[in-house]
Coordinates of C-alpha atoms in Angstrom, one line a residue:
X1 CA -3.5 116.2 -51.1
X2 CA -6.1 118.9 -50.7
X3 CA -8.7 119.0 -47.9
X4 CA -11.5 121.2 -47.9
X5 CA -13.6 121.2 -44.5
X6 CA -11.1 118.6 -42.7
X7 CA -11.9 116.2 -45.5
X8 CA -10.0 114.9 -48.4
X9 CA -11.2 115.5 -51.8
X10 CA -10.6 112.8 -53.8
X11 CA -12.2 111.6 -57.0
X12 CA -15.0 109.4 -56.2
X13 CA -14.7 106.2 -58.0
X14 CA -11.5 106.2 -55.7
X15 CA -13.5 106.2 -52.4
X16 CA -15.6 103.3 -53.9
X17 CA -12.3 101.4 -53.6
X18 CA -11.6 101.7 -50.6
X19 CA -9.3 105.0 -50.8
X20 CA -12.0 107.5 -49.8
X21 CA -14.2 107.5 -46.7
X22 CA -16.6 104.6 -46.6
X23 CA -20.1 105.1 -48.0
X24 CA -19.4 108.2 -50.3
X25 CA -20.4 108.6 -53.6
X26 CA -20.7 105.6 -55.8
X27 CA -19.7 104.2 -59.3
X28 CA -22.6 106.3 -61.2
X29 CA -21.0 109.7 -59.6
X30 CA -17.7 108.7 -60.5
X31 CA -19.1 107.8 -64.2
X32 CA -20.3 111.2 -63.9
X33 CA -16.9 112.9 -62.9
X34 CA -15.1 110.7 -65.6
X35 CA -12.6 109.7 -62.6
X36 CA -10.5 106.5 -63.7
X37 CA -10.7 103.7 -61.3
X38 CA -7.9 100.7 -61.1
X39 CA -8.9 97.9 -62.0
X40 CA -10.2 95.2 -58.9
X41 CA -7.0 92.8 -59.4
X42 CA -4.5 96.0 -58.8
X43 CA -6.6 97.0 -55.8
X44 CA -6.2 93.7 -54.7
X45 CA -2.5 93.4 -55.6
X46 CA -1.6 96.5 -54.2
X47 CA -3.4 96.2 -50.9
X48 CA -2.2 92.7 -50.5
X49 CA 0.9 92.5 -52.1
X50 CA 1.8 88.5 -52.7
X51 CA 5.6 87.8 -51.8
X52 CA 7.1 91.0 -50.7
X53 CA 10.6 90.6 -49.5
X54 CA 14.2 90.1 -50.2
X55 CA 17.0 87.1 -50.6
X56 CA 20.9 87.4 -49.4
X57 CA 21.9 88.4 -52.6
X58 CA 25.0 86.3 -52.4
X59 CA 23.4 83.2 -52.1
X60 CA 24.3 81.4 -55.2
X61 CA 21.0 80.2 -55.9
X62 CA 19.3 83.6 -56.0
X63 CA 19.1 86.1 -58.9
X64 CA 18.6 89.6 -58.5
X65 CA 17.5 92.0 -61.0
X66 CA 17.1 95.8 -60.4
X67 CA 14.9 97.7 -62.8
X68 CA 13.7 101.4 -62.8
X69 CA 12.2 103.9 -65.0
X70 CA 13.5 107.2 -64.8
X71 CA 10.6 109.4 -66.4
X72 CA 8.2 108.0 -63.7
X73 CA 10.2 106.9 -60.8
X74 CA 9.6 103.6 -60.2
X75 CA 11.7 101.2 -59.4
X76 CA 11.5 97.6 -58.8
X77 CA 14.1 94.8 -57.4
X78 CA 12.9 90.8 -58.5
X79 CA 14.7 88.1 -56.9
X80 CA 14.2 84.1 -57.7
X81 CA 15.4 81.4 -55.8
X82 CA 16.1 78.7 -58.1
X83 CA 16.7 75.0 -57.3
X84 CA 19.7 73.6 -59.0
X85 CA 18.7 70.4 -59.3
X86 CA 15.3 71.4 -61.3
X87 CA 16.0 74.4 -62.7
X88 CA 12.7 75.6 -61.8
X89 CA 12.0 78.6 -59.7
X90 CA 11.0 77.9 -56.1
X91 CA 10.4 81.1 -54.9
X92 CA 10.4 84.5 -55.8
X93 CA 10.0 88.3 -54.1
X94 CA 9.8 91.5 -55.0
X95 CA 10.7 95.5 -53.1
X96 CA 9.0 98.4 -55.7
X97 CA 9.3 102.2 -54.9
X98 CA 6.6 103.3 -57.4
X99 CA 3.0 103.6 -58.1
X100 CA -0.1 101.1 -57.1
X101 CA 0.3 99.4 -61.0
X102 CA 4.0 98.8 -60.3
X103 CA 3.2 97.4 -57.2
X104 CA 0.7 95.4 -58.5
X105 CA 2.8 94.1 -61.6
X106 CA 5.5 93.1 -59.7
X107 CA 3.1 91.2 -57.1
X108 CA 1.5 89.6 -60.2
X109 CA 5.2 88.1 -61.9
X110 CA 6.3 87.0 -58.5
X111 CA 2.8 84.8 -58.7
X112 CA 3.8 83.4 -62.1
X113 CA 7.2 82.6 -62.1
X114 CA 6.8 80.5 -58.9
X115 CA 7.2 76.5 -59.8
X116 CA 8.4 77.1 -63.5
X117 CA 11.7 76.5 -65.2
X118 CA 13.7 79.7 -66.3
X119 CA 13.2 78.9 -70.3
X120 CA 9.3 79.0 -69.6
X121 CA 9.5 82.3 -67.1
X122 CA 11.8 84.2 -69.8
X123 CA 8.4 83.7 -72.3
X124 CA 6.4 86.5 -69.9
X125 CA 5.4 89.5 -71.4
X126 CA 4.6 92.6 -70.2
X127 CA 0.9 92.7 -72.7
X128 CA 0.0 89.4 -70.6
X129 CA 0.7 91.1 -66.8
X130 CA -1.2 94.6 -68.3
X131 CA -4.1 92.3 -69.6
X132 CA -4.6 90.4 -66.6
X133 CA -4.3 93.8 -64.9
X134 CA -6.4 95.4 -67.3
X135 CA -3.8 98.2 -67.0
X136 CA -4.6 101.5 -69.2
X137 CA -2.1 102.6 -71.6
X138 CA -0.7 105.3 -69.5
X139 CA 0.7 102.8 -66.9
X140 CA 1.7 100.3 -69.6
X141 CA 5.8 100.9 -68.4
X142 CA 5.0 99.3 -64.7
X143 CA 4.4 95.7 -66.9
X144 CA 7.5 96.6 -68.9
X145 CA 9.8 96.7 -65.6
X146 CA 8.0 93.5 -64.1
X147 CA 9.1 91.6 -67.5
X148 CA 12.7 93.2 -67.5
X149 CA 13.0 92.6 -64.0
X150 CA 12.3 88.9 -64.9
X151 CA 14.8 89.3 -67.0
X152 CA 17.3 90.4 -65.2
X153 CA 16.7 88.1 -62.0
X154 CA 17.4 85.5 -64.1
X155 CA 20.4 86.8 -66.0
X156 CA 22.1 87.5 -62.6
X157 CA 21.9 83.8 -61.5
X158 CA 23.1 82.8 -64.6
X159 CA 25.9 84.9 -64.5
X160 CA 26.5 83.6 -60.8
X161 CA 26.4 80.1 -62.0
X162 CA 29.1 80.8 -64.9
X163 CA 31.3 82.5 -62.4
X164 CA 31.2 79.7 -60.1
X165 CA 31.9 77.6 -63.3
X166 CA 29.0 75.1 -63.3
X167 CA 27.4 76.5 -66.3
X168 CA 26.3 73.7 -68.7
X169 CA 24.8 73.7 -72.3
X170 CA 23.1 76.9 -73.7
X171 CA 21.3 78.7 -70.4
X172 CA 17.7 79.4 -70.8
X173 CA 18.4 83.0 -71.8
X174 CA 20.4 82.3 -74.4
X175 CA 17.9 79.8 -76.0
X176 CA 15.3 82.6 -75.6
X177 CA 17.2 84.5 -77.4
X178 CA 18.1 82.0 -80.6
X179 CA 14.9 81.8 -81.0

């Protein structure tokens, strides 16, 4: 980062949220310097990330998916905990090396696949987590990995459950997939 005069130069529509010192320039100076500004909700997200964590991976009930895109670095782990009886997904957490959209995507799935069944979770895309984060199309891939990391969460505990040998009918993947 540079510093000129023991002070960081940043853009200013970053120090309006909160990444600058307090009570510099505004959102008109910003305007003026064309500097992009995240949206509020990956602020948010990203300064309060919801369910960071991790699961034993052995546990039989939890599915772990491990995502990561090479060309920017990111990388994001997912893991459900899914109650057997239900089928639904009763909690969920998330570990991201990457940028504050990454962050804030994977903060965002953890939110929505809590208390659903893993038919209805598989039906998240990644246009639904960039529009609720009002992402711009340059940071597009950080919804991608939150909806393959989905994915893959729940493709490991089904593969956990086959090996175990209690798999049933068609698992929610599969169904996805037929259709």
């Amino acid at each position: 980062m540079l510093r000129a005069g023991g002070r960081r130069l940043l853009a200013p529509g970053l120090r309006r949220l909160g990444f600058g010192a307090a009570g510099e320039a505004g959102p008109a100076a910003a305007a003026a310097a064309g500097a992009r500004a995240y949206h509020e909700r990956v602020v948010d997200h990203y300064n309060n990330p919801r369910n960071v964590g991790s699961f034993d991976k052995d546990d039989p009930n939890v599915g772990t998916g491990l995502v990561g895109a090479p060309a920017c670095g990111d990388v994001m782990k997912m893991q459900i905990r899914v109650d057997e009886d239900s089928g639904k997904i009763v909690d969920a957490c998330f570990k991201t090396f990457g940028c504050g959209s990454a962050i804030a995507s994977s903060s965002v799935a953890t939110e929505w696949v809590k208390g659903k069944p893993m038919d209805e979770v598989l039906t998240i895309k990644n246009t639904e987590i960039a529009k609720h984060l009002s992402l711009p199309p340059v940071k597009l891939h950080c919804s991608m990995l939150a909806e393959d990391a989905i994915k893959a969460a729940v493709k490991d505990y089904e593969a956990k459950k086959a090996k175990m040998g209690q798999k049933g009918e068609d698992s929610p993947s599969e169904k996805a997939a037929e259709a």
